[in-house]
Coordinates of C-alpha atoms in Angstrom, one line a residue:
M1346 CA 0.0 -0.2 0.1
S1347 CA 3.2 2.3 0.3
L1348 CA 3.6 2.2 -3.3
V1349 CA 0.1 3.6 -3.6
V1350 CA 0.2 6.3 -1.5
Y1351 CA 3.8 7.3 -2.6
F1352 CA 2.7 7.6 -6.3
A1353 CA -0.2 10.0 -5.3
A1354 CA 2.3 12.1 -3.4
F1355 CA 4.6 11.9 -6.3
V1356 CA 1.7 13.4 -8.4
F1357 CA 0.8 16.0 -6.0
G1358 CA 4.5 17.0 -5.5
A1359 CA 5.1 17.3 -9.6
T1360 CA 2.1 19.5 -9.8
S1361 CA 3.3 22.0 -7.1
V1362 CA 6.5 22.1 -8.9
L1363 CA 4.9 22.8 -12.2
L1364 CA 2.9 25.7 -10.7
F1365 CA 5.7 26.8 -8.6
R1366 CA 8.0 27.0 -11.6
R1367 CA 8.4 30.8 -11.4
P1368 CA 9.1 31.4 -7.7
R1369 CA 9.4 35.1 -7.8
T1370 CA 6.0 35.4 -9.7
A1371 CA 4.1 33.0 -7.6
M1372 CA 4.9 34.8 -4.2
R1373 CA 3.4 38.1 -5.5
H1374 CA 0.2 36.1 -6.4
P1375 CA -1.8 34.9 -3.2
L1376 CA -3.7 32.3 -5.9
T1377 CA -1.0 31.1 -6.9
L1378 CA 0.9 30.8 -3.8
S1379 CA -2.3 29.1 -2.0
T1380 CA -2.5 26.8 -5.1
C1381 CA 0.7 25.4 -4.4
A1382 CA 0.7 25.3 -0.6
A1383 CA -2.6 23.4 -0.9
V1384 CA -0.9 20.8 -3.5
L1385 CA 2.3 20.6 -1.4
L1386 CA 0.7 19.7 1.8
G1387 CA -1.6 17.2 0.0
A1388 CA 1.6 15.6 -1.4
L1389 CA 3.1 15.6 2.3
V1390 CA -0.1 14.1 3.6
F1391 CA 0.3 11.2 1.3
V1392 CA 4.1 10.9 2.5
C1393 CA 2.9 10.8 5.9
A1394 CA 0.3 8.1 5.8
A1395 CA 2.4 5.5 4.0
P1396 CA 2.8 2.7 6.3
A1397 CA 6.6 2.8 5.7
T1398 CA 6.6 6.4 6.8
L1399 CA 4.5 5.8 9.8
A1400 CA 7.0 2.7 11.2
T1401 CA 10.1 5.3 10.7
V1402 CA 8.4 8.0 12.4
N1403 CA 7.4 5.9 15.2
D1404 CA 10.7 4.4 15.5
L1405 CA 12.7 7.7 15.3
T1406 CA 10.2 9.5 18.0
G1407 CA 10.2 6.3 20.2
V1408 CA 6.4 6.9 20.7
P1409 CA 4.0 4.4 19.2
N1410 CA 1.6 5.5 16.7
F1411 CA 3.4 9.1 16.8
G1412 CA 2.4 9.0 13.0
A1413 CA -0.9 9.1 13.5
P1414 CA -1.3 13.0 14.9
L1415 CA 1.0 13.8 12.3
T1416 CA -0.7 12.6 9.6
Y1417 CA -4.0 13.9 10.7
G1418 CA -2.6 17.2 11.4
M1419 CA -1.1 17.3 8.1
L1420 CA -4.6 16.6 6.7
S1421 CA -6.1 19.0 8.7
A1422 CA -3.7 21.9 7.3
Y1423 CA -4.6 20.2 3.6
S1424 CA -8.0 20.9 4.3
C1425 CA -7.4 24.6 5.5
A1426 CA -5.1 25.2 2.5
V1427 CA -8.0 24.2 0.3
L1428 CA -10.5 26.5 2.0
V1429 CA -7.5 29.2 1.8
L1430 CA -7.5 28.5 -2.1
L1431 CA -11.2 28.7 -2.6
I1432 CA -11.3 32.1 -0.8
N1433 CA -8.4 33.6 -2.8
W1434 CA -10.0 31.8 -5.9
R1435 CA -13.5 33.8 -5.2
G1436 CA -11.7 37.0 -4.6
G1437 CA -13.5 40.3 -3.3
P1438 CA -12.1 42.9 -1.2
R1439 CA -8.7 42.1 0.4
R1440 CA -10.0 43.2 4.0
R1441 CA -12.7 40.5 3.6
V1442 CA -10.3 38.1 2.0
R1443 CA -7.8 38.5 4.9
R1444 CA -10.2 38.2 7.4
L1445 CA -11.7 34.5 6.2
V1446 CA -8.2 33.4 5.4
L1447 CA -7.3 34.3 9.1
R1448 CA -10.6 32.8 10.6
T1449 CA -10.2 29.7 8.5
M1450 CA -6.6 29.3 9.5
A1451 CA -7.7 30.0 13.1
A1452 CA -10.4 27.4 13.0
Y1453 CA -8.1 24.6 11.8
G1454 CA -5.2 25.6 14.0
L1455 CA -7.5 24.8 16.9
L1456 CA -8.5 21.5 15.4
V1457 CA -4.7 20.5 15.0
A1458 CA -4.2 21.5 18.7
A1459 CA -7.1 19.3 19.6
I1460 CA -6.0 16.4 17.7
V1461 CA -2.6 16.6 19.5
V1462 CA -4.1 16.8 22.8
L1463 CA -6.5 14.0 22.3
F1464 CA -3.7 11.6 21.2
A1465 CA -1.5 12.6 24.1
L1466 CA -4.8 11.7 26.6
A1467 CA -5.3 8.6 24.8
D1468 CA -4.0 5.0 25.8
A1469 CA -2.5 4.1 22.3
R1470 CA 0.3 1.7 23.0
T1471 CA -0.4 -0.7 20.3
E1472 CA 1.2 0.1 17.0
R1473 CA -1.0 0.0 14.0
L1474 CA 0.3 1.1 10.7
T1475 CA -2.8 0.5 8.7
D1476 CA -5.8 -0.1 10.7
L1477 CA -5.6 2.4 13.7
D1478 CA -8.8 4.2 12.7
T1479 CA -11.0 1.0 13.2
Y1480 CA -8.4 -0.6 15.8
Y1481 CA -8.8 2.5 18.1
A1482 CA -12.5 3.4 17.0
A1483 CA -13.8 2.8 20.6
T1484 CA -11.1 3.7 22.5
P1485 CA -11.4 7.0 24.8
F1486 CA -10.0 10.1 23.4
M1487 CA -8.7 8.1 20.2
R1488 CA -12.3 8.1 19.0
E1489 CA -12.8 11.8 19.4
M1490 CA -9.5 12.3 17.5
I1491 CA -10.5 10.2 14.8
L1492 CA -13.7 12.1 14.3
L1493 CA -12.5 15.3 14.5
Y1494 CA -10.0 14.9 11.6
L1495 CA -12.7 13.1 9.5
L1496 CA -15.1 15.8 10.1
G1497 CA -12.6 18.7 9.2
H1498 CA -11.6 17.0 6.1
S1499 CA -15.4 16.3 5.0
A1500 CA -16.1 20.1 5.6
A1501 CA -13.4 20.9 3.2
M1502 CA -14.2 18.7 0.6
L1503 CA -17.9 19.4 0.8
V1504 CA -17.2 23.1 0.4
M1505 CA -14.8 22.5 -2.6
C1506 CA -17.6 20.4 -4.2
A1507 CA -20.1 23.3 -3.6
V1508 CA -17.8 25.7 -4.8
C1509 CA -16.8 23.8 -7.9
V1510 CA -20.4 23.3 -9.0
K1511 CA -21.3 26.9 -8.8
W1512 CA -18.3 28.3 -10.8
G1513 CA -18.6 25.7 -13.2
R1514 CA -21.9 27.1 -14.6
E1515 CA -20.2 30.7 -14.6
V1516 CA -17.0 29.8 -16.2
G1517 CA -16.0 27.9 -19.6
G1518 CA -13.4 26.6 -21.5
L1519 CA -10.2 25.1 -19.9
L1520 CA -11.1 26.4 -16.3
R1521 CA -14.8 24.7 -16.3
A1522 CA -12.8 21.6 -17.1
G1523 CA -10.5 22.3 -14.5
L1524 CA -13.2 22.4 -12.3
R1525 CA -15.0 19.4 -13.1
L1526 CA -11.8 17.4 -12.5
I1527 CA -11.6 18.9 -9.3
L1528 CA -15.3 18.1 -8.4
L1529 CA -14.7 14.7 -9.6
G1530 CA -11.7 14.2 -7.5
A1531 CA -13.1 15.9 -4.3
L1532 CA -16.4 13.5 -4.8
L1533 CA -14.2 10.4 -5.1
D1534 CA -12.6 11.6 -1.7
V1535 CA -15.9 12.1 -0.2
L1536 CA -17.3 9.0 -1.3
G1537 CA -14.5 6.6 -1.5
F1538 CA -12.4 7.7 1.3
Q1539 CA -14.4 9.5 4.1
L1540 CA -17.5 7.6 3.7
T1541 CA -15.6 4.2 3.6
K1542 CA -13.6 5.5 7.0
Y1543 CA -17.0 6.7 8.3
T1544 CA -18.8 3.4 7.8
A1545 CA -15.8 1.3 9.1
V1546 CA -15.5 3.3 12.3
V1547 CA -19.2 3.3 13.0
A1548 CA -19.3 -0.5 12.2
R1549 CA -16.5 -1.2 15.0
W1550 CA -18.7 1.0 17.5
Y1551 CA -21.7 -1.8 17.0
G1552 CA -19.5 -4.6 17.4
H1553 CA -19.0 -5.2 13.5
D1554 CA -16.0 -5.6 11.4
L1555 CA -15.7 -3.9 8.3
D1556 CA -12.2 -2.9 8.4
F1557 CA -11.5 -3.8 4.9
L1558 CA -13.3 -0.5 3.8
S1559 CA -10.7 1.5 5.8
T1560 CA -7.6 -0.4 5.1
D1561 CA -7.9 -1.9 1.4
V1562 CA -10.8 0.7 -0.2
A1563 CA -10.0 4.1 1.3
P1564 CA -6.2 4.2 0.5
P1565 CA -6.5 4.0 -3.2
M1566 CA -9.6 5.8 -3.5
A1567 CA -7.9 9.1 -1.9
S1568 CA -5.0 8.4 -4.3
L1569 CA -7.3 8.4 -7.4
A1570 CA -8.9 11.7 -5.9
A1571 CA -5.5 13.2 -5.6
V1572 CA -4.5 12.5 -9.1
L1573 CA -7.8 13.9 -10.6
C1574 CA -7.4 16.9 -8.1
S1575 CA -3.9 17.6 -9.6
A1576 CA -5.1 17.2 -13.0
G1577 CA -7.8 20.0 -12.3
F1578 CA -5.3 22.1 -10.7
V1579 CA -2.7 22.1 -13.7
L1580 CA -5.0 21.7 -16.7
P1581 CA -6.4 25.6 -16.9
R1582 CA -2.3 26.7 -16.4
L1583 CA -0.4 24.3 -18.3
L1584 CA -2.5 23.3 -21.3
P1585 CA -2.7 26.6 -22.9
P1586 CA 1.2 26.6 -23.4
V1587 CA 1.5 23.0 -24.5
L1588 CA -1.0 23.8 -27.1
A1589 CA 0.7 26.6 -28.3
Q1590 CA 4.0 24.7 -28.7
W1591 CA 1.9 22.3 -30.5
R1592 CA 0.6 24.6 -33.0
G1593 CA 4.2 26.2 -33.4
L1594 CA 5.3 22.6 -34.7
D1595 CA 2.3 22.6 -37.0
D1596 CA 3.0 26.0 -38.6
H1597 CA 6.8 25.1 -38.6
R1598 CA 6.1 21.8 -40.8
R1599 CA 3.3 23.8 -42.9
L1600 CA 6.1 26.7 -43.7
E1601 CA 8.5 24.0 -45.4
P1602 CA 7.7 24.4 -49.1
L1603 CA 8.0 28.4 -48.5
W1604 CA 11.3 28.0 -46.6
S1605 CA 12.9 25.2 -49.3
L1606 CA 12.1 28.0 -51.8
V1607 CA 13.7 30.8 -50.3
K1608 CA 16.4 29.1 -48.2
P1609 CA 19.2 29.6 -50.7
V1610 CA 18.9 33.4 -50.9
C1611 CA 18.9 33.5 -46.9
T1612 CA 21.5 35.7 -45.3
A1613 CA 20.4 35.2 -41.6
P1614 CA 22.6 33.1 -39.5
E1615 CA 21.7 29.5 -39.6
Q1616 CA 19.8 28.4 -36.1
P1617 CA 22.1 26.4 -33.8
A1618 CA 21.5 22.6 -33.7
A1619 CA 19.9 21.9 -30.7
W1620 CA 17.3 19.1 -29.8
W1621 CA 16.2 20.6 -26.7
R1622 CA 14.6 23.9 -28.4
L1623 CA 11.0 24.2 -28.2
P1624 CA 8.9 24.3 -31.4
R1625 CA 7.9 28.2 -30.7
E1626 CA 11.4 29.1 -30.7
R1627 CA 12.3 27.0 -34.0
L1628 CA 9.2 28.3 -35.6
Q1629 CA 10.4 31.9 -34.8
W1630 CA 13.9 31.4 -36.3
R1631 CA 12.1 30.1 -39.3
E1632 CA 10.1 33.4 -39.6
V1633 CA 13.1 35.6 -39.1
S1634 CA 15.2 33.4 -41.7
I1635 CA 12.1 33.7 -44.2
H1636 CA 11.5 37.4 -43.8
D1637 CA 15.3 37.9 -44.6
A1638 CA 14.9 36.0 -47.5
L1639 CA 11.9 37.9 -48.6
L1640 CA 13.8 41.3 -48.3
T1641 CA 16.8 39.7 -50.2
L1642 CA 14.2 38.4 -53.0
A1643 CA 12.2 42.1 -53.1
P1644 CA 14.1 43.6 -56.2
Y1645 CA 13.5 40.6 -58.2
F1646 CA 9.7 40.8 -58.0
D1647 CA 8.4 40.7 -61.5
H1648 CA 4.9 42.5 -61.4
R1649 CA 3.9 41.4 -64.7
V1650 CA 4.0 37.7 -63.4
R1651 CA 1.9 38.7 -60.4
E1652 CA -0.6 40.5 -62.5
R1653 CA -1.1 37.9 -64.9
V1654 CA -1.5 35.0 -62.5
R1655 CA -3.9 37.3 -60.8
D1656 CA -6.1 37.9 -63.8
T1657 CA -6.1 34.2 -64.3
A1658 CA -7.0 33.1 -60.9
L1659 CA -9.7 35.7 -61.0
S1660 CA -11.1 34.6 -64.2
A1661 CA -11.1 31.0 -63.0
G1662 CA -13.4 32.2 -60.0
R1663 CA -11.1 32.4 -57.4
T1664 CA -11.5 34.8 -54.5
P1665 CA -9.6 38.3 -54.6
H1666 CA -7.7 37.0 -51.8
E1667 CA -7.0 33.7 -53.2
A1668 CA -6.0 35.4 -56.6
R1669 CA -3.4 37.8 -54.7
L1670 CA -1.9 34.6 -52.9
A1671 CA -1.7 32.8 -55.9
A1672 CA 0.0 35.5 -57.7
E1673 CA 2.3 36.5 -55.0
A1674 CA 3.3 32.8 -55.0
A1675 CA 4.2 32.7 -58.6
M1676 CA 5.9 36.0 -58.3
L1677 CA 8.1 34.8 -55.3
A1678 CA 8.8 31.5 -57.3
D1679 CA 10.1 33.6 -60.3
A1680 CA 12.1 35.9 -58.0
A1681 CA 13.8 32.9 -56.4
R1682 CA 14.6 31.3 -59.7
R1683 CA 16.1 34.8 -61.0
A1684 CA 18.2 35.4 -57.8
V1685 CA 19.7 31.8 -57.6
A1686 CA 20.5 32.1 -61.5
R1687 CA 22.3 35.4 -60.5
E1688 CA 20.2 37.1 -63.5
E1689 CA 19.5 40.8 -63.5
P1690 CA 16.7 42.2 -61.6
P1691 CA 13.4 42.9 -63.9
R1692 CA 12.6 46.6 -64.4
S1693 CA 9.3 46.6 -62.8
T1694 CA 8.7 50.0 -61.1
G1695 CA 7.3 50.6 -57.4
S1696 CA 7.4 48.7 -54.7
Y1697 CA 5.2 45.7 -53.3
R1698 CA 4.0 44.5 -49.9
L1699 CA 3.5 40.7 -49.4
H1700 CA 0.5 39.7 -47.8
A1701 CA 2.4 37.5 -45.7
T1702 CA 4.3 40.9 -44.1
E1703 CA 0.9 42.5 -43.7
V1704 CA -0.3 39.9 -41.0
P1705 CA 1.2 39.3 -37.6
G1706 CA 2.4 35.9 -36.6
P1707 CA 2.9 33.2 -38.7
G1708 CA -0.4 32.9 -40.5
G1709 CA 0.5 35.2 -43.7
L1710 CA 3.7 32.8 -44.2
V1711 CA 1.8 29.9 -43.6
E1712 CA -1.0 30.8 -46.2
L1713 CA 1.8 31.9 -48.7
A1714 CA 3.4 28.4 -48.3
R1715 CA 0.3 26.9 -49.0
A1716 CA -0.2 28.7 -52.2
L1717 CA 3.3 27.7 -53.5
D1718 CA 1.8 23.8 -53.3
R1719 CA -0.7 24.8 -55.5
P1720 CA 0.0 24.2 -59.7
A1721 CA -0.8 27.7 -60.2
A1722 CA 2.3 29.0 -58.5
G1723 CA 4.8 26.9 -60.3
D1724 CA 3.2 26.8 -63.6
A1725 CA 3.1 30.8 -63.8
A1726 CA 6.7 31.2 -63.2
S1727 CA 7.2 31.9 -67.0
N1728 CA 11.2 31.1 -66.9
G1729 CA 11.3 27.5 -65.8
P1730 CA 12.2 25.8 -62.5
V1731 CA 14.1 26.9 -59.7
P1732 CA 17.9 25.6 -60.3
P1733 CA 19.4 23.8 -57.2
R1734 CA 21.0 25.8 -54.2
P1735 CA 24.6 27.0 -55.0
A1736 CA 27.5 26.7 -52.6
G1737 CA 27.1 29.7 -50.8
P1738 CA 24.2 32.2 -50.0
V1739 CA 23.1 35.0 -52.7
T1740 CA 22.8 38.4 -51.6
G1741 CA 20.5 40.5 -53.7
P1742 CA 20.4 44.7 -54.1
E1743 CA 20.7 46.2 -50.9
E1744 CA 17.3 48.3 -51.3
S1745 CA 14.4 46.6 -49.9
H1746 CA 10.8 46.6 -50.9
V1747 CA 9.2 44.3 -48.4
A1748 CA 8.5 45.3 -44.9

């Protein structure tokens, strides 16, 4: 059972590291700080509750069952941190939030003190690592201590369930998905962990033996609830950057036709080969390199090619935007061929701004790369295909016609 509990502790701990990856920023935001505190305390609860940890703590202190008040006190601190998190999450006037936080901490501080006092007054000389709740369910003072920690934890989880249900109706997107995961984890904690504990303890009061609910059912249910709650905490914070990196990887791949065309004339430094670079960084480097190549190719733009392809595309029933992209792709292919062949620039007058340079981000470049894959772009370059890449980069005239 220790492995199951330690796994839950690891999940909680990894979550706290991910949420607290920027300590200076987190310390200035009460919501982030309280979230990290709640998740970290949850991890400590599972570490303390593992039978291997309980045995070690008992041996080190020389007090049988000393791990019990330590675990229950830590669980009460976690319950308090959950309520503080909900208070900060709800927000409101600073004085009101501070007052509610202090009251919550005071209430659970008294609960922890009561747990310690009751344990000191109880007669619990027999060490129990897995079934302490049911073994001492009818023992004076131990009985009250067990009920206190369960009631304190139940209050926090029920409040969390109510808040998640309420806020889930008011928000959407990833935040709603995170709240639903937290709600599912809290419900699993209430029904799978607490209810089974209550049932096993009450059964002991009436002379029945349902200890398996407390020893075999409750721990894995609590671990699964911890995993779900952790996923709910991190989903709204970590999924957006993950999706951004995935989109960056897709855009980097879709820019390949355009990059293959303009790479021979690019004068920007090559990107250092590093496997650890994130997709967004690779995409940014490719964008900069492509824009540099477009600057080099600007003097080679033949507006007669562009106008001819545009008119043909419009006659074929394409939209003005599609016709413009097809014309620019054909003009760019013709310019790349001229630059690589070291031909003289055409005598076209006036500057021209590509659509890809008018829109922010990689979207315009992706549209241009897609237009290059269409037959019209290659067929309209009147002077044949682009020759192979020369040994060194080709630099065009210094004047620039592309922003």
